[in-house]
Amino acid sequence: MALVPSRSDSEALIPEVEMNAGADQTATTARVTVVQASSVFYDTPATLDKAEKLVAEAAGYGSQLVLFPEVFVGGYPHGSTFGLVVGNRTAKGKEDFQKYHASAIDVPGPEVSRLSALAGKYKVFLVIGVVERAGYTLYNTVLSFDPLGKYLGKHRKVMPTALERVFWGFGDGSTIPVYDTPIGKMGALICWENRMPLLRTAMYAKGIEIYCAPTVDCMPTWLSSMTHIALEGGCFVLSACQFCRRKNYPPPPEYTFCGLEEEPSPESVVCSGGSVIISPLGTVLAGPNYESEALLTADLDLGEIVRAKFDFDVVGHYSRPEVLSLVVKSDPKPAVSFISAAGRDDDYVQT
């Protein structure tokens, strides 16, 4: 099944249904939806309202899992430098970061509780990108929830890309989860983390079957990367990308797009999507869509995983651990650890 609505921003999402999809009634299947949409930048409550509407629509199609793009809650700061040049930061850039910090969410926190309730209300697995605020450091994070409204856990991006390293911290090996669910083992890596072979291998070793890849990479080459991962991992790959226009961001001078010869027009596309769903045998089941905000839905035949692994099991019969092996350090790496001698209190006392 493929739902790929093409619409103007003012039109409702109307599904186009491919009726012959999922025709094999003997196979165990899961219906999944990938959301391609823009955040409401600097307005987290409005973004959460938008997320609920989109989840409700996906649930109306019978979807059991709904995937949102990278940092959907909190937003991706396209075109911003936060006033950074080598050796200096501008006052305006610091003000921009203050606003961005205010748009982020605490984990746990009230926004996480709302997302939990949303997943429970519509009875879906919800996987959604957020900007996580941990004190004064921000992280590019994916949160996962089950259909009972339970918060399952998070993954923090371990390697922010390029200038992202200015405003996002680095995750560690303690947040690379794969969740065993009734519709398959699922987990997520973010954007160009998916180009890190060792990190992908860690996910394969955990038995991932539904591989979520929220992103803001809208380049045509992304489809090749996602297809390779599906074939390499013998898993379904779901990639959700934002579709953003200039008008989805505050107007200048509050928000400016740097590195361009002129300010984009309000209708200019700054991230063109490309969301896609791919089978373990490399078949594109839905997408890619580069036209508009959209919902892409497919029925996954979970039996296809076994058929793909018969050909190639990268951490099983097609591995050579006596020649090549991987060690993953999965313990947390805090900046400071307080260790007390037995029977003695820490010097730090919270009042």
XYZ file of C-alpha atoms in Angstrom:
351
model
C 0.000 0.000 0.000
C 1.327 3.459 -0.799
C -0.170 6.739 0.331
C 1.583 9.632 -1.307
C -0.690 12.683 -1.292
C 0.459 15.621 -3.373
C -1.218 18.777 -2.194
C -0.893 22.442 -1.489
C -0.201 23.444 2.115
C -3.855 24.461 2.557
C -5.360 21.166 1.390
C -6.217 18.198 3.580
C -4.257 15.006 3.190
C -6.271 12.616 1.023
C -4.807 9.132 0.626
C -4.297 7.474 -2.718
C -4.647 3.761 -1.973
C -2.967 0.992 -3.975
C -5.479 -1.778 -3.400
C -3.332 -4.743 -4.445
C -0.665 -4.113 -1.820
C -0.541 -6.564 1.067
C -2.604 -9.097 -0.892
C -0.869 -12.076 0.723
C -3.237 -12.710 3.616
C -1.138 -15.596 4.960
C 1.858 -13.387 5.718
C 2.336 -11.535 8.955
C 2.168 -7.854 8.068
C 2.548 -4.471 9.690
C 1.151 -1.234 8.307
C 3.488 1.718 8.766
C 3.367 5.416 7.923
C 6.194 7.854 7.299
C 5.368 11.527 7.888
C 6.888 14.135 5.578
C 6.135 17.545 7.049
C 7.633 20.710 8.494
C 7.910 21.753 12.107
C 6.429 25.040 13.255
C 9.768 26.646 14.018
C 10.182 28.307 17.449
C 6.652 27.106 18.368
C 6.779 23.726 20.069
C 3.117 23.675 21.220
C 1.969 24.298 17.629
C 4.332 21.593 16.380
C 2.856 19.105 18.852
C -0.652 20.058 17.712
C 0.404 19.406 14.116
C 1.960 16.087 15.110
C -1.299 14.951 16.680
C -3.287 15.753 13.546
C -0.839 13.782 11.421
C -0.841 10.795 13.786
C -4.643 10.835 13.795
C -4.690 10.709 9.982
C -2.159 7.887 9.885
C -4.094 5.926 12.505
C -7.203 6.435 10.392
C -5.469 4.493 7.621
C -4.866 1.632 10.049
C -1.173 2.331 10.565
C 0.489 0.599 13.484
C 3.730 2.588 13.410
C 4.167 6.290 12.611
C 7.621 7.747 11.976
C 8.336 11.499 12.021
C 11.411 13.292 10.620
C 14.611 14.279 12.374
C 14.090 16.936 15.110
C 10.442 17.428 14.129
C 9.790 18.770 17.631
C 12.148 21.712 18.062
C 12.920 22.057 14.361
C 15.958 21.899 12.125
C 17.697 25.310 11.870
C 18.137 25.369 8.093
C 20.339 28.218 6.935
C 21.345 29.367 10.418
C 24.939 29.736 11.566
C 23.993 30.922 15.061
C 26.336 33.827 14.372
C 29.408 31.626 14.293
C 32.670 32.502 12.602
C 36.028 31.020 13.505
C 37.137 32.706 16.713
C 33.916 34.560 17.423
C 30.166 34.323 18.025
C 27.841 37.260 17.472
C 25.340 38.596 19.988
C 22.510 37.882 17.515
C 23.702 34.275 17.191
C 23.590 33.825 20.953
C 20.048 35.204 21.006
C 19.093 32.772 18.242
C 20.469 29.876 20.279
C 18.525 31.068 23.328
C 15.296 30.847 21.299
C 16.263 27.439 19.951
C 17.062 26.224 23.471
C 13.636 27.417 24.604
C 11.983 25.404 21.799
C 13.673 22.172 22.893
C 12.074 19.693 25.301
C 13.170 17.975 28.491
C 13.224 14.168 28.544
C 11.264 13.290 30.609
C 9.004 16.323 30.611
C 5.498 17.554 29.788
C 5.994 17.285 26.028
C 7.137 13.671 26.389
C 4.030 12.976 28.463
C 1.899 14.477 25.713
C 3.585 12.328 23.070
C 3.032 9.248 25.249
C -0.640 10.097 25.553
C -0.843 10.676 21.807
C 0.594 7.227 21.034
C -1.835 5.650 23.485
C -4.832 7.597 22.202
C -4.310 6.505 18.603
C -2.860 3.082 19.515
C 0.296 3.367 17.420
C 3.999 2.917 17.835
C 5.302 6.470 17.570
C 8.899 7.266 16.614
C 9.628 10.985 16.505
C 12.656 13.245 16.280
C 13.040 15.955 18.913
C 15.555 18.510 20.101
C 16.304 17.297 23.621
C 17.334 19.804 26.273
C 19.643 18.427 28.973
C 20.500 21.429 31.084
C 22.208 23.846 28.724
C 23.230 21.270 26.130
C 20.940 20.208 23.291
C 20.832 16.785 21.649
C 19.368 15.549 18.387
C 17.212 12.743 19.768
C 14.635 10.192 18.652
C 11.926 9.134 21.111
C 9.901 5.928 20.831
C 6.488 5.083 22.320
C 4.228 2.030 22.198
C 0.460 1.806 21.489
C -0.300 1.664 25.207
C 1.260 5.096 25.626
C 4.429 3.790 27.228
C 7.651 5.701 26.631
C 10.120 3.084 25.390
C 13.325 5.103 25.305
C 15.537 7.391 23.253
C 18.464 7.497 20.889
C 20.797 10.484 20.861
C 22.647 11.202 17.631
C 26.219 10.093 18.275
C 27.787 12.235 15.542
C 26.222 15.570 14.606
C 27.105 16.554 11.049
C 29.323 19.549 10.193
C 28.035 22.782 11.812
C 25.486 20.780 13.825
C 28.363 20.153 16.240
C 28.114 23.805 17.289
C 24.608 23.512 18.735
C 24.120 19.773 19.466
C 26.023 17.566 21.861
C 27.247 14.042 21.111
C 25.328 10.954 22.180
C 27.127 7.895 23.531
C 26.758 4.137 23.232
C 24.172 3.912 25.999
C 21.324 5.103 23.761
C 21.419 2.766 20.758
C 18.304 0.721 21.549
C 16.383 -1.799 19.473
C 12.906 -2.551 20.842
C 11.321 -5.999 20.555
C 7.667 -5.342 19.670
C 4.734 -7.402 18.363
C 5.318 -6.005 14.856
C 9.062 -6.584 14.833
C 12.295 -5.337 16.324
C 12.557 -1.610 15.687
C 15.107 1.111 16.268
C 16.390 4.338 14.749
C 19.534 6.071 13.587
C 19.498 9.719 12.582
C 20.432 11.233 9.218
C 24.121 10.744 8.383
C 24.616 8.333 11.288
C 23.167 5.945 8.744
C 26.361 6.323 6.723
C 28.455 5.007 9.634
C 29.033 1.295 8.836
C 29.969 0.288 12.384
C 26.903 1.937 13.887
C 24.673 0.194 11.365
C 26.373 -3.097 12.207
C 25.546 -2.590 15.884
C 21.883 -2.253 14.926
C 22.026 -5.388 12.779
C 23.609 -7.294 15.668
C 20.627 -6.348 17.825
C 18.344 -7.962 15.270
C 16.686 -4.854 13.877
C 13.817 -5.612 11.491
C 12.140 -2.208 11.091
C 14.957 0.284 10.665
C 13.845 3.908 11.115
C 15.966 6.639 9.548
C 14.602 10.107 10.327
C 16.565 12.699 8.371
C 16.782 16.127 6.758
C 18.851 14.841 3.834
C 16.675 15.509 0.795
C 19.335 14.794 -1.835
C 18.527 12.162 -4.492
C 21.523 10.108 -3.301
C 19.697 9.442 -0.013
C 17.511 6.895 -1.773
C 20.634 4.928 -2.706
C 21.809 4.959 0.916
C 18.453 3.722 2.200
C 18.280 0.982 -0.433
C 21.769 -0.184 0.476
C 20.864 -0.363 4.182
C 17.741 -2.409 3.437
C 19.789 -4.896 1.420
C 22.754 -4.913 3.793
C 20.665 -5.352 6.930
C 17.923 -7.529 5.475
C 15.419 -5.182 7.097
C 12.638 -2.783 6.215
C 13.885 0.805 6.050
C 11.589 3.740 6.809
C 13.028 7.191 6.168
C 11.110 10.347 7.105
C 12.373 13.724 5.930
C 10.977 17.173 6.549
C 9.421 19.160 3.711
C 9.970 22.842 4.505
C 9.409 26.157 2.782
C 10.919 29.484 3.788
C 7.539 30.541 5.182
C 7.749 27.759 7.788
C 10.448 29.823 9.519
C 10.167 33.281 11.096
C 10.657 36.146 8.616
C 13.823 38.261 8.516
C 15.403 39.861 10.431
C 14.315 37.477 13.220
C 15.508 34.491 11.168
C 17.844 34.739 8.199
C 19.170 32.139 5.769
C 22.937 32.480 5.480
C 25.199 31.436 2.639
C 22.740 32.503 -0.067
C 23.059 35.369 -2.506
C 19.573 36.586 -1.641
C 16.859 35.864 0.900
C 14.570 33.026 -0.290
C 10.972 33.884 -1.132
C 8.298 32.617 1.293
C 7.370 29.765 -1.086
C 10.968 28.685 -1.694
C 11.564 25.054 -0.725
C 14.440 24.737 1.746
C 14.077 20.980 2.337
C 12.362 18.943 -0.371
C 11.616 15.674 1.421
C 12.386 12.402 -0.308
C 10.803 10.204 2.358
C 10.694 6.541 1.415
C 9.857 3.007 2.575
C 12.008 0.134 1.266
C 11.757 -3.645 1.651
C 14.582 -6.013 2.736
C 14.961 -7.052 -0.912
C 15.456 -3.445 -2.018
C 11.982 -2.798 -3.414
C 10.668 0.738 -2.950
C 7.250 0.310 -1.324
C 6.360 4.010 -1.050
C 7.975 7.230 -2.203
C 10.252 8.968 -2.615
C 8.146 12.127 -2.540
C 9.792 15.469 -3.378
C 6.577 17.399 -4.029
C 4.927 18.419 -0.756
C 4.052 17.485 2.781
C 2.687 13.952 2.635
C 1.992 10.701 4.420
C 3.575 7.583 2.908
C 2.129 4.258 4.023
C 3.005 0.651 3.218
C 2.093 -2.834 4.375
C 5.234 -4.718 5.392
C 5.331 -8.464 4.733
C 7.521 -9.489 7.654
C 8.203 -12.855 6.035
C 10.356 -11.020 3.525
C 13.000 -10.542 6.221
C 13.690 -14.286 6.365
C 13.795 -14.517 2.584
C 16.327 -11.687 2.446
C 18.478 -13.137 5.239
C 18.703 -16.416 3.329
C 20.765 -14.496 0.774
C 22.756 -12.307 3.138
C 22.946 -12.149 6.948
C 25.666 -9.620 7.682
C 26.070 -10.588 11.358
C 25.271 -14.273 10.865
C 26.205 -16.691 8.104
C 27.774 -13.902 6.014
C 30.128 -12.723 8.786
C 33.743 -13.656 9.573
C 34.182 -12.757 13.266
C 37.577 -14.465 13.455
C 38.764 -11.911 10.884
C 36.534 -8.871 11.416
C 34.694 -7.999 14.624
C 33.131 -4.993 16.344
C 33.192 -3.896 19.994
C 30.466 -1.462 21.089
C 30.975 0.469 24.328
C 27.409 0.749 25.556
C 27.963 2.226 29.014
C 27.028 5.891 29.646
C 29.854 8.425 29.458
C 28.938 11.294 31.809
C 31.254 14.283 32.025
C 31.411 13.939 35.820
C 30.913 10.881 38.033
C 30.567 11.209 41.810
C 31.862 8.149 43.656
C 31.482 7.743 47.421
C 33.512 5.566 49.744
C 31.414 2.875 51.444
C 29.421 4.317 54.310
C 30.329 7.931 53.540
C 28.137 10.571 51.915
C 29.144 12.595 48.868
C 30.382 16.093 49.509
C 27.535 17.300 47.300
C 24.212 17.512 49.132
C 21.037 18.532 47.277
C 18.767 20.740 49.355
